[in-house]
mmCIF file of C-alpha atoms and ligand atoms in Angstrom:
data_model
loop_
_atom_site.group_PDB
_atom_site.id
_atom_site.type_symbol
_atom_site.label_atom_id
_atom_site.label_comp_id
_atom_site.label_asym_id
_atom_site.label_seq_id
_atom_site.Cartn_x
_atom_site.Cartn_y
_atom_site.Cartn_z
ATOM 1 C CA UNK O 11 9.878 3.156 26.547
ATOM 2 C CA UNK O 12 6.035 3.527 26.584
ATOM 3 C CA UNK O 13 3.611 5.355 24.290
ATOM 4 C CA UNK O 14 0.589 4.293 26.371
ATOM 5 C CA UNK O 15 -2.124 7.179 27.092
ATOM 6 C CA UNK O 16 -0.511 9.071 24.255
ATOM 7 C CA UNK O 17 -2.264 10.874 21.344
ATOM 8 C CA UNK O 18 -0.226 10.759 18.157
ATOM 9 C CA UNK O 19 -0.955 12.011 14.860
ATOM 10 C CA UNK O 20 0.569 9.698 11.988
ATOM 11 C CA UNK O 21 0.843 11.682 8.588
ATOM 12 C CA UNK O 22 1.019 8.944 5.551
ATOM 13 C CA UNK O 23 -0.864 6.451 7.680
ATOM 14 C CA UNK O 24 -2.782 4.986 4.795
ATOM 15 C CA UNK O 25 0.457 2.816 3.305
ATOM 16 C CA UNK O 26 4.088 1.483 3.980
ATOM 17 C CA UNK O 27 6.215 3.140 6.947
ATOM 18 C CA UNK O 28 2.997 5.216 7.928
ATOM 19 C CA UNK O 29 0.784 2.691 8.663
ATOM 20 C CA UNK O 30 2.967 0.243 9.959
ATOM 21 C CA UNK O 31 4.083 3.032 12.247
ATOM 22 C CA UNK O 32 0.390 3.527 13.443
ATOM 23 C CA UNK O 33 -0.053 -0.366 13.902
ATOM 24 C CA UNK O 34 3.009 -0.416 16.601
ATOM 25 C CA UNK O 35 1.939 2.781 17.858
ATOM 26 C CA UNK O 36 -1.862 1.346 18.286
ATOM 27 C CA UNK O 37 -0.266 -1.928 19.794
ATOM 28 C CA UNK O 38 1.740 0.449 22.399
ATOM 29 C CA UNK O 39 -1.538 1.607 23.923
ATOM 30 C CA UNK O 40 -1.285 5.106 21.466
ATOM 31 C CA UNK O 41 -4.382 6.715 20.092
ATOM 32 C CA UNK O 42 -3.391 7.132 16.751
ATOM 33 C CA UNK O 43 -4.774 10.180 14.476
ATOM 34 C CA UNK O 44 -4.294 8.903 11.055
ATOM 35 C CA UNK O 45 -3.551 11.835 8.528
ATOM 36 C CA UNK O 46 -3.530 11.117 4.930
ATOM 37 C CA UNK O 47 -4.938 11.804 1.492
ATOM 38 C CA UNK O 48 -6.451 7.988 1.293
ATOM 39 C CA UNK O 49 -8.313 6.117 3.842
ATOM 40 C CA UNK O 50 -5.929 3.824 5.924
ATOM 41 C CA UNK O 51 -6.850 0.092 6.628
ATOM 42 C CA UNK O 52 -9.847 -0.919 9.096
ATOM 43 C CA UNK O 53 -7.994 -0.945 12.706
ATOM 44 C CA UNK O 54 -4.805 1.180 11.395
ATOM 45 C CA UNK O 55 -5.918 4.169 13.771
ATOM 46 C CA UNK O 56 -8.777 5.226 15.972
ATOM 47 C CA UNK O 57 -9.397 8.139 13.621
ATOM 48 C CA UNK O 58 -8.852 9.279 10.350
ATOM 49 C CA UNK O 59 -8.620 12.895 8.863
ATOM 50 C CA UNK O 60 -8.690 13.586 4.919
ATOM 51 C CA UNK O 61 -5.774 15.790 3.496
ATOM 52 C CA UNK O 62 -3.477 16.923 0.830
ATOM 53 C CA UNK O 63 -0.398 18.145 2.374
ATOM 54 C CA UNK O 64 0.031 19.825 -1.572
ATOM 55 C CA UNK O 65 -2.792 22.179 -0.415
ATOM 56 C CA UNK O 66 -2.676 24.975 2.397
ATOM 57 C CA UNK O 67 -6.508 25.099 2.561
ATOM 58 C CA UNK O 68 -6.870 21.392 3.161
ATOM 59 C CA UNK O 69 -4.153 21.931 5.634
ATOM 60 C CA UNK O 70 -5.943 24.120 7.604
ATOM 61 C CA UNK O 71 -8.972 22.011 7.609
ATOM 62 C CA UNK O 72 -7.104 19.134 8.564
ATOM 63 C CA UNK O 73 -5.578 20.994 11.681
ATOM 64 C CA UNK O 74 -8.748 22.047 12.741
ATOM 65 C CA UNK O 75 -9.949 18.591 12.698
ATOM 66 C CA UNK O 76 -6.930 17.144 14.403
ATOM 67 C CA UNK O 77 -7.783 19.052 17.726
ATOM 68 C CA UNK O 78 -6.108 19.420 21.321
ATOM 69 C CA UNK O 79 -4.041 17.516 23.148
ATOM 70 C CA UNK O 80 -1.343 15.910 20.875
ATOM 71 C CA UNK O 81 1.627 14.268 22.320
ATOM 72 C CA UNK O 82 3.039 13.385 19.337
ATOM 73 C CA UNK O 83 3.411 13.973 15.365
ATOM 74 C CA UNK O 84 4.800 11.269 12.656
ATOM 75 C CA UNK O 85 5.438 13.102 9.288
ATOM 76 C CA UNK O 86 5.633 10.080 7.211
ATOM 77 C CA UNK O 87 3.442 11.129 4.381
ATOM 78 C CA UNK O 88 5.805 11.684 1.395
ATOM 79 C CA UNK O 89 5.967 11.379 -2.583
ATOM 80 C CA UNK O 90 8.948 9.831 -4.713
ATOM 81 C CA UNK O 91 10.777 11.908 -7.479
ATOM 82 C CA UNK O 92 8.029 10.397 -10.206
ATOM 83 C CA UNK O 93 5.563 12.634 -8.963
ATOM 84 C CA UNK O 94 7.028 15.904 -10.419
ATOM 85 C CA UNK O 95 9.171 18.547 -8.444
ATOM 86 C CA UNK O 96 6.537 20.679 -7.675
ATOM 87 C CA UNK O 97 4.362 18.279 -5.961
ATOM 88 C CA UNK O 98 7.686 16.325 -4.310
ATOM 89 C CA UNK O 99 8.710 19.640 -2.844
ATOM 90 C CA UNK O 100 5.262 20.849 -1.631
ATOM 91 C CA UNK O 101 3.824 17.361 0.224
ATOM 92 C CA UNK O 102 7.665 16.245 1.355
ATOM 93 C CA UNK O 103 8.564 19.924 2.448
ATOM 94 C CA UNK O 104 6.309 22.919 2.572
ATOM 95 C CA UNK O 105 3.147 21.109 3.304
ATOM 96 C CA UNK O 106 4.734 19.058 5.833
ATOM 97 C CA UNK O 107 6.262 22.319 7.861
ATOM 98 C CA UNK O 108 2.863 24.139 7.444
ATOM 99 C CA UNK O 109 0.941 21.350 8.956
ATOM 100 C CA UNK O 110 3.617 21.085 11.853
ATOM 101 C CA UNK O 111 3.695 24.737 12.607
ATOM 102 C CA UNK O 112 -0.036 24.768 12.526
ATOM 103 C CA UNK O 113 -0.591 21.976 14.901
ATOM 104 C CA UNK O 114 2.008 22.871 17.290
ATOM 105 C CA UNK O 115 -0.272 25.118 19.624
ATOM 106 C CA UNK O 116 -2.658 22.243 19.977
ATOM 107 C CA UNK O 117 0.343 20.137 21.358
ATOM 108 C CA UNK O 118 0.744 18.677 25.047
ATOM 109 C CA UNK O 119 3.647 19.779 27.092
ATOM 110 C CA UNK O 120 6.563 17.281 26.008
ATOM 111 C CA UNK O 121 5.360 16.715 23.108
ATOM 112 C CA UNK O 122 7.860 14.718 20.205
ATOM 113 C CA UNK O 123 7.766 15.548 16.159
ATOM 114 C CA UNK O 124 9.192 12.820 14.154
ATOM 115 C CA UNK O 125 10.029 13.579 10.704
ATOM 116 C CA UNK O 126 10.487 11.033 7.963
ATOM 117 C CA UNK O 127 13.914 12.445 5.748
ATOM 118 C CA UNK O 128 15.689 9.946 3.863
ATOM 119 C CA UNK O 129 19.371 8.314 3.267
ATOM 120 C CA UNK O 130 18.686 10.395 0.151
ATOM 121 C CA UNK O 131 19.300 13.888 2.261
ATOM 122 C CA UNK O 132 23.068 12.721 3.435
ATOM 123 C CA UNK O 133 24.384 15.424 1.185
ATOM 124 C CA UNK O 134 22.818 18.528 2.875
ATOM 125 C CA UNK O 135 26.076 20.336 3.519
ATOM 126 C CA UNK O 136 26.680 20.613 -0.100
ATOM 127 C CA UNK O 137 23.395 22.640 -0.881
ATOM 128 C CA UNK O 138 23.401 25.307 1.670
ATOM 129 C CA UNK O 139 22.619 28.053 -0.932
ATOM 130 C CA UNK O 140 19.120 26.241 -2.197
ATOM 131 C CA UNK O 141 18.010 24.933 1.046
ATOM 132 C CA UNK O 142 18.453 28.548 2.573
ATOM 133 C CA UNK O 143 16.043 29.635 -0.347
ATOM 134 C CA UNK O 144 13.558 26.744 -0.236
ATOM 135 C CA UNK O 145 13.525 27.333 3.838
ATOM 136 C CA UNK O 146 12.442 31.141 3.403
ATOM 137 C CA UNK O 147 9.753 30.130 0.998
ATOM 138 C CA UNK O 148 6.467 30.287 1.846
ATOM 139 C CA UNK O 149 4.343 30.700 -0.775
ATOM 140 C CA UNK O 150 3.194 27.203 -2.534
ATOM 141 C CA UNK O 151 2.794 28.690 -5.685
ATOM 142 C CA UNK O 152 6.149 29.710 -6.082
ATOM 143 C CA UNK O 153 7.865 26.391 -6.132
ATOM 144 C CA UNK O 154 8.431 25.918 -9.655
ATOM 145 C CA UNK O 155 10.382 29.449 -10.030
ATOM 146 C CA UNK O 156 12.391 28.657 -6.809
ATOM 147 C CA UNK O 157 13.714 25.294 -8.812
ATOM 148 C CA UNK O 158 14.280 26.649 -11.955
ATOM 149 C CA UNK O 159 16.761 29.575 -10.096
ATOM 150 C CA UNK O 160 18.131 26.511 -8.440
ATOM 151 C CA UNK O 161 18.318 23.948 -11.320
ATOM 152 C CA UNK O 162 16.272 21.482 -9.829
ATOM 153 C CA UNK O 163 14.618 18.993 -12.042
ATOM 154 C CA UNK O 164 12.286 15.957 -11.073
ATOM 155 C CA UNK O 165 14.891 13.698 -10.007
ATOM 156 C CA UNK O 166 16.838 16.070 -8.057
ATOM 157 C CA UNK O 167 13.644 17.560 -6.583
ATOM 158 C CA UNK O 168 13.286 14.231 -3.784
ATOM 159 C CA UNK O 169 17.294 14.571 -2.759
ATOM 160 C CA UNK O 170 16.393 18.241 -2.231
ATOM 161 C CA UNK O 171 13.434 17.815 -0.031
ATOM 162 C CA UNK O 172 14.650 15.636 2.174
ATOM 163 C CA UNK O 173 18.006 18.093 2.700
ATOM 164 C CA UNK O 174 15.609 20.684 3.651
ATOM 165 C CA UNK O 175 13.725 18.704 5.929
ATOM 166 C CA UNK O 176 16.903 17.618 7.677
ATOM 167 C CA UNK O 177 18.320 21.622 8.150
ATOM 168 C CA UNK O 178 15.031 22.617 8.913
ATOM 169 C CA UNK O 179 14.748 20.192 11.919
ATOM 170 C CA UNK O 180 18.276 21.072 13.251
ATOM 171 C CA UNK O 181 17.587 24.397 12.778
ATOM 172 C CA UNK O 182 14.392 24.107 15.311
ATOM 173 C CA UNK O 183 16.287 21.917 17.716
ATOM 174 C CA UNK O 184 14.988 24.378 20.598
ATOM 175 C CA UNK O 185 12.360 26.360 19.061
ATOM 176 C CA UNK O 186 9.479 24.730 21.500
ATOM 177 C CA UNK O 187 12.202 23.807 24.176
ATOM 178 C CA UNK O 188 10.231 25.697 27.286
ATOM 179 C CA UNK O 189 7.354 23.601 26.505
ATOM 180 C CA UNK O 190 9.247 20.320 26.477
ATOM 181 C CA UNK O 191 8.774 19.922 22.521
ATOM 182 C CA UNK O 192 11.382 18.160 20.723
ATOM 183 C CA UNK O 193 12.034 17.378 17.241
ATOM 184 C CA UNK O 194 13.783 14.618 15.156
ATOM 185 C CA UNK O 195 14.409 12.861 12.145
ATOM 186 C CA UNK O 196 14.624 9.245 10.956
ATOM 187 C CA UNK O 197 16.604 8.761 7.970
ATOM 188 C CA UNK O 198 15.636 4.949 6.417
ATOM 189 C CA UNK O 199 17.532 3.657 3.007
ATOM 190 C CA UNK O 200 15.543 1.638 0.483
ATOM 191 C CA UNK O 201 12.620 0.302 2.102
ATOM 192 C CA UNK O 202 10.012 -2.150 0.359
ATOM 193 C CA UNK O 203 7.100 -0.428 -0.010
ATOM 194 C CA UNK O 204 4.729 0.568 -2.977
ATOM 195 C CA UNK O 205 7.195 4.047 -3.533
ATOM 196 C CA UNK O 206 10.741 1.811 -3.673
ATOM 197 C CA UNK O 207 10.048 0.898 -7.703
ATOM 198 C CA UNK O 208 9.873 4.730 -8.117
ATOM 199 C CA UNK O 209 13.111 5.429 -6.612
ATOM 200 C CA UNK O 210 14.564 2.520 -8.194
ATOM 201 C CA UNK O 211 13.343 3.886 -11.668
ATOM 202 C CA UNK O 212 14.844 7.814 -10.938
ATOM 203 C CA UNK O 213 18.042 6.705 -9.797
ATOM 204 C CA UNK O 214 18.746 4.340 -11.967
ATOM 205 C CA UNK O 215 22.603 2.650 -12.317
ATOM 206 C CA UNK O 216 23.255 4.255 -8.947
ATOM 207 C CA UNK O 217 20.092 2.589 -7.030
ATOM 208 C CA UNK O 218 21.222 -0.925 -8.810
ATOM 209 C CA UNK O 219 24.643 -0.450 -7.168
ATOM 210 C CA UNK O 220 22.941 0.323 -3.664
ATOM 211 C CA UNK O 221 21.104 -2.508 -3.703
ATOM 212 C CA UNK O 222 24.083 -4.488 -4.816
ATOM 213 C CA UNK O 223 26.015 -3.769 -1.558
ATOM 214 C CA UNK O 224 22.846 -4.343 0.570
ATOM 215 C CA UNK O 225 21.984 -7.832 1.805
ATOM 216 C CA UNK O 226 18.326 -6.664 1.682
ATOM 217 C CA UNK O 227 16.143 -3.867 1.415
ATOM 218 C CA UNK O 228 14.318 -2.356 4.766
ATOM 219 C CA UNK O 229 11.134 -3.092 5.790
ATOM 220 C CA UNK O 230 8.181 -0.864 7.372
ATOM 221 C CA UNK O 231 8.659 -2.890 10.388
ATOM 222 C CA UNK O 232 12.072 -1.907 10.297
ATOM 223 C CA UNK O 233 11.851 1.416 10.794
ATOM 224 C CA UNK O 234 8.556 1.891 12.886
ATOM 225 C CA UNK O 235 9.437 0.639 15.929
ATOM 226 C CA UNK O 236 12.247 3.491 15.891
ATOM 227 C CA UNK O 237 9.759 6.090 15.216
ATOM 228 C CA UNK O 238 7.799 4.814 17.815
ATOM 229 C CA UNK O 239 10.610 5.256 20.197
ATOM 230 C CA UNK O 240 11.061 8.701 19.330
ATOM 231 C CA UNK O 241 7.849 9.406 20.254
ATOM 232 C CA UNK O 242 8.314 7.916 23.613
ATOM 233 C CA UNK O 243 9.415 9.704 26.796
ATOM 234 C CA UNK O 244 12.747 7.851 26.882
ATOM 235 C CA UNK O 245 13.967 9.695 23.801
ATOM 236 C CA UNK O 246 13.078 13.365 25.864
ATOM 237 C CA UNK O 247 16.834 14.258 25.674
ATOM 238 C CA UNK O 248 17.092 13.506 21.741
ATOM 239 C CA UNK O 249 16.555 16.855 19.694
ATOM 240 C CA UNK O 250 17.435 17.907 16.334
ATOM 241 C CA UNK O 251 18.892 14.778 15.584
ATOM 242 C CA UNK O 252 18.721 12.932 12.414
ATOM 243 C CA UNK O 253 19.061 8.865 13.089
ATOM 244 C CA UNK O 254 19.774 6.515 10.142
ATOM 245 C CA UNK O 255 18.193 3.125 9.801
ATOM 246 C CA UNK O 256 19.649 1.986 6.722
ATOM 247 C CA UNK O 257 21.168 -1.302 7.012
ATOM 248 C CA UNK O 258 24.530 0.483 7.005
ATOM 249 C CA UNK O 259 24.194 2.018 3.560
ATOM 250 C CA UNK O 260 24.884 5.343 5.258
ATOM 251 C CA UNK O 261 28.047 4.588 6.669
ATOM 252 C CA UNK O 262 29.106 2.712 3.409
ATOM 253 C CA UNK O 263 28.417 6.101 1.412
ATOM 254 C CA UNK O 264 30.133 8.890 3.705
ATOM 255 C CA UNK O 265 33.276 6.318 4.172
ATOM 256 C CA UNK O 266 33.644 5.850 0.143
ATOM 257 C CA UNK O 267 32.802 9.727 -0.112
ATOM 258 C CA UNK O 268 35.611 10.329 2.139
ATOM 259 C CA UNK O 269 38.108 7.407 0.810
ATOM 260 C CA UNK O 270 37.872 5.762 4.161
ATOM 261 C CA UNK O 271 36.386 2.679 3.143
HETATM 262 P P1 NAI V 312 3.753 5.078 0.957
HETATM 263 O O1 NAI V 312 3.639 5.474 -0.973
HETATM 264 O O2 NAI V 312 3.843 3.466 1.189
HETATM 265 O O3 NAI V 312 3.139 5.648 1.637
HETATM 266 C C1 NAI V 312 3.324 7.159 1.420
HETATM 267 C C2 NAI V 312 1.891 7.720 1.769
HETATM 268 O O4 NAI V 312 1.952 9.188 1.962
HETATM 269 C C3 NAI V 312 0.457 7.287 1.190
HETATM 270 O O5 NAI V 312 -0.040 6.730 2.497
HETATM 271 C C4 NAI V 312 0.216 8.507 0.527
HETATM 272 O O6 NAI V 312 -1.224 8.504 0.734
HETATM 273 C C5 NAI V 312 0.508 9.612 1.517
HETATM 274 N N1 NAI V 312 0.790 10.982 0.651
HETATM 275 C C6 NAI V 312 1.161 10.922 -0.261
HETATM 276 N N2 NAI V 312 0.803 12.367 -0.666
HETATM 277 C C7 NAI V 312 0.100 12.679 -0.261
HETATM 278 C C8 NAI V 312 -0.356 13.994 -0.106
HETATM 279 N N3 NAI V 312 -0.343 15.408 -0.819
HETATM 280 N N4 NAI V 312 -1.495 14.500 1.032
HETATM 281 C C9 NAI V 312 -1.642 13.758 1.883
HETATM 282 N N5 NAI V 312 -0.868 12.126 2.093
HETATM 283 C C10 NAI V 312 -0.173 11.818 1.190
HETATM 284 O O7 NAI V 312 5.511 5.344 1.018
HETATM 285 P P2 NAI V 312 6.550 4.801 2.214
HETATM 286 O O8 NAI V 312 7.757 4.337 1.323
HETATM 287 O O9 NAI V 312 6.320 4.236 3.247
HETATM 288 O O10 NAI V 312 7.437 6.507 2.526
HETATM 289 C C11 NAI V 312 6.906 6.994 3.768
HETATM 290 C C12 NAI V 312 7.963 8.170 3.846
HETATM 291 O O11 NAI V 312 9.764 7.652 3.907
HETATM 292 C C13 NAI V 312 7.925 8.929 2.755
HETATM 293 O O12 NAI V 312 8.237 10.356 3.607
HETATM 294 C C14 NAI V 312 9.442 8.534 2.227
HETATM 295 O O13 NAI V 312 9.929 9.765 1.437
HETATM 296 C C15 NAI V 312 10.387 8.230 3.227
HETATM 297 N N6 NAI V 312 11.484 7.398 2.922
HETATM 298 C C16 NAI V 312 10.624 6.239 2.016
HETATM 299 C C17 NAI V 312 11.771 5.093 1.590
HETATM 300 C C18 NAI V 312 11.781 3.885 0.897
HETATM 301 O O14 NAI V 312 12.486 3.506 0.189
HETATM 302 N N7 NAI V 312 10.319 3.832 0.603
HETATM 303 C C19 NAI V 312 13.167 5.583 1.991
HETATM 304 C C20 NAI V 312 13.857 6.574 2.653
HETATM 305 C C21 NAI V 312 12.634 7.460 2.986
#
């Protein structure tokens, strides 16, 4: 399951899961292009491109800097709900999609896209109207109005951003099939990174309950190898799939929801 010789773009490579993914890919022989608003630590990546994923102009400049010959894109940059609904939806969904679509012409045949969603997106089947509206939205300046019409507050915005990301990825399972390009998702449960405290603050009692049933939170080391596998040729027939990596929390939530626990 090698990534040797591949050129892989990793957003969010300056911290947490993105930084660990970049390190695992580099250790596997890939050339990593880090794309982040912050510069990663030395040795994390072969190249760094600065971007603000909440800004279409910045995204366009970053795409130009990325250049051609890309074999993989790991969309890992993301914001927690404490950053406010407009910013969260811009970075976690609109900016991610804008960057991905703009960089797609630079992909080699057989390239892989991996989007970091979350266990927080598990409720997507219950929000189809709002998700449809967000996926139809292209204007970054209209996010606040969309949130108002669909009753999305700051706390809900993180869940909503990941629900939309899951649905958009599934919808595009075959969009670039003739070029052999696939897109999948990884959905972690709570992971020990700088943003974990933000989640716990927003989710309150529910997060405390989650942490009580779990033996431990995840670590970036638990998530990065799965992302790297999805970049390798061994995952070529996995398409439009959302893979949980959550210590069993996803099964726990689903079984409790259906009364089958
Ligand atoms: P982190 O805070 O350690 O890293 C996030 C990275 O995104 C940082 O390097 C940051 O600079 C970058 N970023 C944020 N806003 C940006 C912007 N506007 N433009 C460019 N880069 C920007 O967070 P972590 O935990 O590593 O999260 C990575 C991904 O995993 C996120 O998408 C998050 O939603 C997801 N996730 C995290 C979980 C957790 O418990 N930590 C659980 C489930 C999913």
